[in-house]
XYZ file of C-alpha atoms in Angstrom:
294
model
C -40.274 -21.148 55.424
C -38.735 -22.658 52.338
C -42.045 -24.384 51.619
C -43.389 -21.006 50.514
C -41.163 -21.332 47.483
C -43.591 -23.948 46.159
C -45.765 -21.090 44.957
C -42.851 -19.101 43.585
C -40.601 -21.761 42.101
C -42.552 -24.972 42.167
C -43.744 -24.599 38.601
C -40.269 -24.284 37.121
C -38.002 -26.991 35.765
C -34.988 -25.096 34.489
C -33.307 -22.280 32.611
C -31.632 -23.681 29.477
C -32.878 -23.070 25.937
C -35.339 -25.617 24.594
C -34.154 -27.487 21.472
C -36.185 -26.558 18.390
C -37.514 -23.322 19.881
C -36.853 -19.845 18.549
C -36.153 -17.194 21.162
C -36.704 -13.459 21.250
C -36.928 -10.530 23.668
C -40.051 -8.386 23.337
C -40.318 -4.930 24.887
C -43.629 -4.563 26.736
C -43.276 -1.112 28.281
C -43.014 2.366 26.849
C -41.031 3.578 29.849
C -37.405 4.645 29.583
C -35.308 1.503 29.591
C -38.400 -0.591 29.045
C -39.297 -4.049 30.243
C -38.465 -7.008 28.027
C -40.039 -10.450 28.160
C -38.178 -13.470 26.856
C -40.406 -15.593 24.585
C -39.838 -19.122 23.284
C -41.660 -19.881 20.013
C -42.220 -23.233 18.326
C -44.631 -25.002 15.969
C -47.149 -23.934 13.327
C -50.880 -23.258 13.300
C -53.356 -21.364 15.467
C -51.467 -19.426 18.159
C -51.425 -20.725 21.714
C -49.845 -18.698 24.529
C -48.639 -20.650 27.575
C -48.282 -18.714 30.851
C -46.167 -20.331 33.549
C -46.792 -20.074 37.275
C -44.852 -17.682 39.465
C -41.210 -18.616 39.649
C -41.483 -20.654 36.465
C -39.990 -20.155 33.040
C -40.404 -21.470 29.503
C -39.248 -24.955 30.440
C -42.198 -25.239 32.822
C -44.018 -26.255 29.620
C -41.385 -28.750 28.455
C -43.857 -31.659 28.683
C -46.851 -29.874 27.104
C -45.368 -27.677 24.358
C -43.989 -30.496 22.155
C -47.436 -32.114 22.114
C -48.964 -28.899 20.711
C -46.286 -27.853 18.224
C -47.446 -30.057 15.357
C -50.774 -28.175 15.130
C -50.179 -24.850 16.852
C -47.771 -21.946 16.914
C -46.794 -22.018 20.584
C -45.598 -18.889 22.390
C -44.112 -19.249 25.876
C -43.349 -15.900 27.510
C -41.459 -15.691 30.781
C -42.949 -13.232 33.249
C -41.053 -10.106 34.179
C -38.676 -10.982 37.005
C -38.332 -14.656 36.089
C -36.503 -16.903 33.645
C -34.597 -14.901 31.036
C -36.901 -11.881 31.137
C -35.774 -8.578 32.631
C -35.739 -8.313 36.430
C -35.907 -4.583 37.185
C -35.818 -3.475 40.797
C -38.890 -1.510 41.810
C -41.120 -2.928 39.073
C -44.771 -3.744 39.698
C -44.897 -7.528 40.161
C -48.621 -7.794 40.847
C -50.616 -10.288 38.795
C -52.589 -7.495 37.144
C -49.365 -5.773 36.067
C -48.081 -9.049 34.662
C -51.371 -9.412 32.768
C -50.995 -5.953 31.239
C -47.575 -7.007 29.970
C -49.118 -10.129 28.418
C -51.702 -7.951 26.638
C -48.937 -5.728 25.255
C -46.971 -8.818 24.237
C -49.915 -10.309 22.320
C -50.454 -7.019 20.496
C -46.745 -6.549 19.800
C -46.503 -10.024 18.276
C -49.654 -9.447 16.211
C -51.400 -12.551 17.495
C -55.032 -12.934 16.490
C -57.184 -14.210 19.355
C -54.735 -16.825 20.650
C -55.786 -19.592 22.993
C -54.492 -18.482 26.396
C -53.314 -21.241 28.754
C -52.226 -20.508 32.315
C -50.812 -22.783 34.980
C -51.169 -21.901 38.677
C -50.943 -18.108 39.050
C -50.346 -18.011 35.300
C -54.022 -18.959 35.152
C -54.918 -16.008 37.373
C -52.939 -13.774 35.024
C -54.922 -15.254 32.113
C -58.168 -14.295 33.873
C -56.887 -10.726 34.260
C -55.979 -10.656 30.556
C -59.524 -11.751 29.694
C -60.874 -8.953 31.901
C -58.535 -6.270 30.552
C -58.592 -7.161 26.840
C -61.458 -9.580 26.137
C -61.355 -9.044 22.368
C -57.635 -9.781 22.072
C -57.799 -13.435 23.087
C -59.748 -16.583 22.337
C -60.613 -19.444 24.706
C -58.964 -19.946 28.093
C -57.441 -23.067 29.618
C -56.809 -22.693 33.348
C -54.697 -25.296 35.181
C -54.641 -25.239 38.997
C -55.453 -21.533 38.851
C -56.240 -19.656 42.079
C -59.118 -17.216 41.758
C -58.113 -15.324 44.919
C -54.372 -15.663 45.561
C -54.607 -13.871 48.901
C -56.716 -16.775 50.194
C -54.018 -19.395 49.571
C -52.536 -20.849 52.763
C -48.987 -20.145 51.565
C -49.738 -16.479 50.965
C -51.492 -16.150 54.322
C -48.473 -17.719 56.007
C -46.180 -15.204 54.337
C -48.438 -12.332 55.423
C -48.100 -13.427 59.062
C -44.299 -13.722 59.058
C -42.968 -11.748 56.067
C -39.532 -10.945 57.517
C -38.673 -14.590 58.228
C -39.932 -15.726 54.839
C -38.035 -13.044 52.952
C -34.844 -13.844 54.854
C -35.200 -17.498 53.828
C -35.747 -16.618 50.166
C -32.863 -14.178 50.091
C -30.371 -16.182 52.134
C -31.057 -19.901 51.750
C -28.780 -21.919 49.440
C -30.282 -22.058 45.967
C -30.055 -25.846 45.732
C -31.881 -26.335 49.032
C -34.655 -23.932 48.050
C -34.962 -25.570 44.633
C -35.111 -29.080 46.128
C -37.821 -28.159 48.649
C -39.790 -26.297 45.980
C -39.605 -29.115 43.445
C -40.590 -31.803 45.916
C -43.485 -29.815 47.363
C -45.589 -29.783 44.189
C -45.483 -33.522 43.435
C -47.776 -36.152 44.949
C -46.325 -38.869 47.146
C -44.298 -41.352 45.129
C -43.068 -38.928 42.462
C -39.465 -37.774 42.730
C -38.268 -34.662 40.849
C -35.288 -35.173 38.562
C -31.919 -34.024 39.889
C -31.215 -32.060 36.712
C -34.459 -30.123 37.220
C -33.409 -29.143 40.735
C -29.972 -28.086 39.526
C -31.502 -26.001 36.734
C -33.910 -24.250 39.098
C -31.057 -23.483 41.465
C -29.339 -21.802 38.526
C -32.469 -19.692 37.972
C -32.498 -18.566 41.607
C -28.887 -17.463 41.335
C -29.592 -15.080 38.433
C -29.145 -11.378 39.312
C -32.427 -9.953 40.565
C -34.245 -13.310 40.778
C -34.550 -13.453 44.566
C -35.545 -9.787 44.729
C -38.276 -10.444 42.144
C -39.531 -13.394 44.197
C -39.783 -11.259 47.329
C -41.497 -8.444 45.418
C -43.960 -10.974 43.997
C -44.851 -12.327 47.440
C -45.393 -8.815 48.729
C -47.734 -8.108 45.828
C -49.651 -11.348 46.353
C -50.156 -10.630 50.043
C -51.946 -7.326 49.352
C -54.037 -8.597 46.433
C -57.772 -7.894 46.633
C -59.684 -10.230 44.317
C -63.268 -8.994 44.698
C -63.086 -7.169 41.362
C -61.716 -10.221 39.577
C -64.491 -12.354 41.068
C -67.098 -9.959 39.698
C -65.429 -9.916 36.297
C -65.239 -13.710 36.185
C -68.964 -13.955 36.981
C -69.697 -11.791 33.915
C -67.325 -13.707 31.647
C -68.750 -15.132 28.441
C -66.140 -17.206 26.620
C -65.093 -20.808 26.232
C -63.102 -21.857 29.287
C -61.634 -25.208 30.341
C -60.703 -25.497 34.024
C -58.303 -28.275 35.035
C -57.249 -29.292 38.529
C -55.623 -32.091 40.478
C -57.985 -33.525 43.045
C -55.325 -33.504 45.785
C -53.701 -30.114 45.121
C -52.485 -28.696 48.446
C -51.006 -25.524 46.918
C -54.151 -24.359 45.087
C -57.048 -26.441 46.481
C -59.701 -27.865 44.165
C -62.216 -25.393 45.674
C -60.705 -22.654 43.485
C -61.451 -24.647 40.333
C -64.949 -25.423 41.573
C -65.664 -21.745 42.241
C -64.347 -20.757 38.819
C -66.523 -23.400 37.192
C -69.582 -22.189 39.130
C -68.984 -18.551 38.208
C -68.150 -18.921 34.491
C -71.233 -19.849 32.490
C -70.608 -22.780 30.153
C -67.134 -23.599 31.459
C -65.808 -27.152 31.515
C -64.239 -28.672 34.645
C -61.666 -31.459 34.207
C -60.290 -33.251 37.280
C -56.935 -34.808 36.482
C -56.702 -37.167 39.440
C -53.965 -37.303 42.056
C -51.140 -35.036 40.887
C -50.940 -32.385 43.648
C -49.722 -29.189 41.910
C -47.814 -30.933 39.102
C -50.584 -31.696 36.629
C -48.708 -29.930 33.813
C -45.925 -32.512 34.223
C -47.771 -35.678 35.211
C -50.800 -35.262 32.912
C -49.248 -33.380 29.980
C -51.011 -35.654 27.460
C -54.467 -34.910 28.882
C -53.757 -31.189 29.122
C -52.590 -31.108 25.494
C -55.793 -32.899 24.474
C -57.953 -30.313 26.257
C -56.028 -27.448 24.622
C -56.386 -29.073 21.197
C -60.130 -29.561 21.718
C -60.756 -25.966 22.744
C -58.501 -24.598 19.983
C -60.372 -26.237 17.100
């Protein structure tokens, strides 16, 4: 059951601050007490917003962000429930709710049509942002993004045995969960760094982190993506879609469907990198972002 953590934590590499980045907490809810997202900011130029996958944090972009900072102002928010952002019990952890927070964040920061980049389910969140607030953002870059999260094998497995999965997430040692998660996203022959595993274990031990992971899985399992599919088919904007040819977390078929539905989109196949393209092919991803951000 720990393999399910590949979707939740497989995109993360750690919790520490990133050298050279400015940090801030941004309130994204008008409710009493509010909801605050932690944001790392670096670089100068046209704004680019990087959205990590579920279970990730700002350091998920540690390979890509430095390659963009010389030409772009890079904003890396951490989703509610993850990283250093707030982790309120009872919050809505659906992808659409996370997208609404991203919209409020972009408006709060005063960003003018930023390039929106999403990895894994961060890409699905980016699609929701484009549906909810099309005039607030510029081009999209989607990396290993599932169009219909409820169709992923990992989510279907959770839906069949939720109690066992939740018990594993809540009770398994953090280091074991982090090690399984880290290894599961890499292709054969690549070994995650020990310091990355240790850092992710630290993330899992933060108050509210496991509860947020369980709440996220529950939200994914009841997602209904027909409306998003219709919205994507009507989308008219510049979109680059990137995928690893051997991804067994989010199969290449999701990228192919996105490319077929979005008129004028560009499909880039990164080669054999399983679900770790944002680590293994950071140079190529940065090139695509730079091209679309011109």
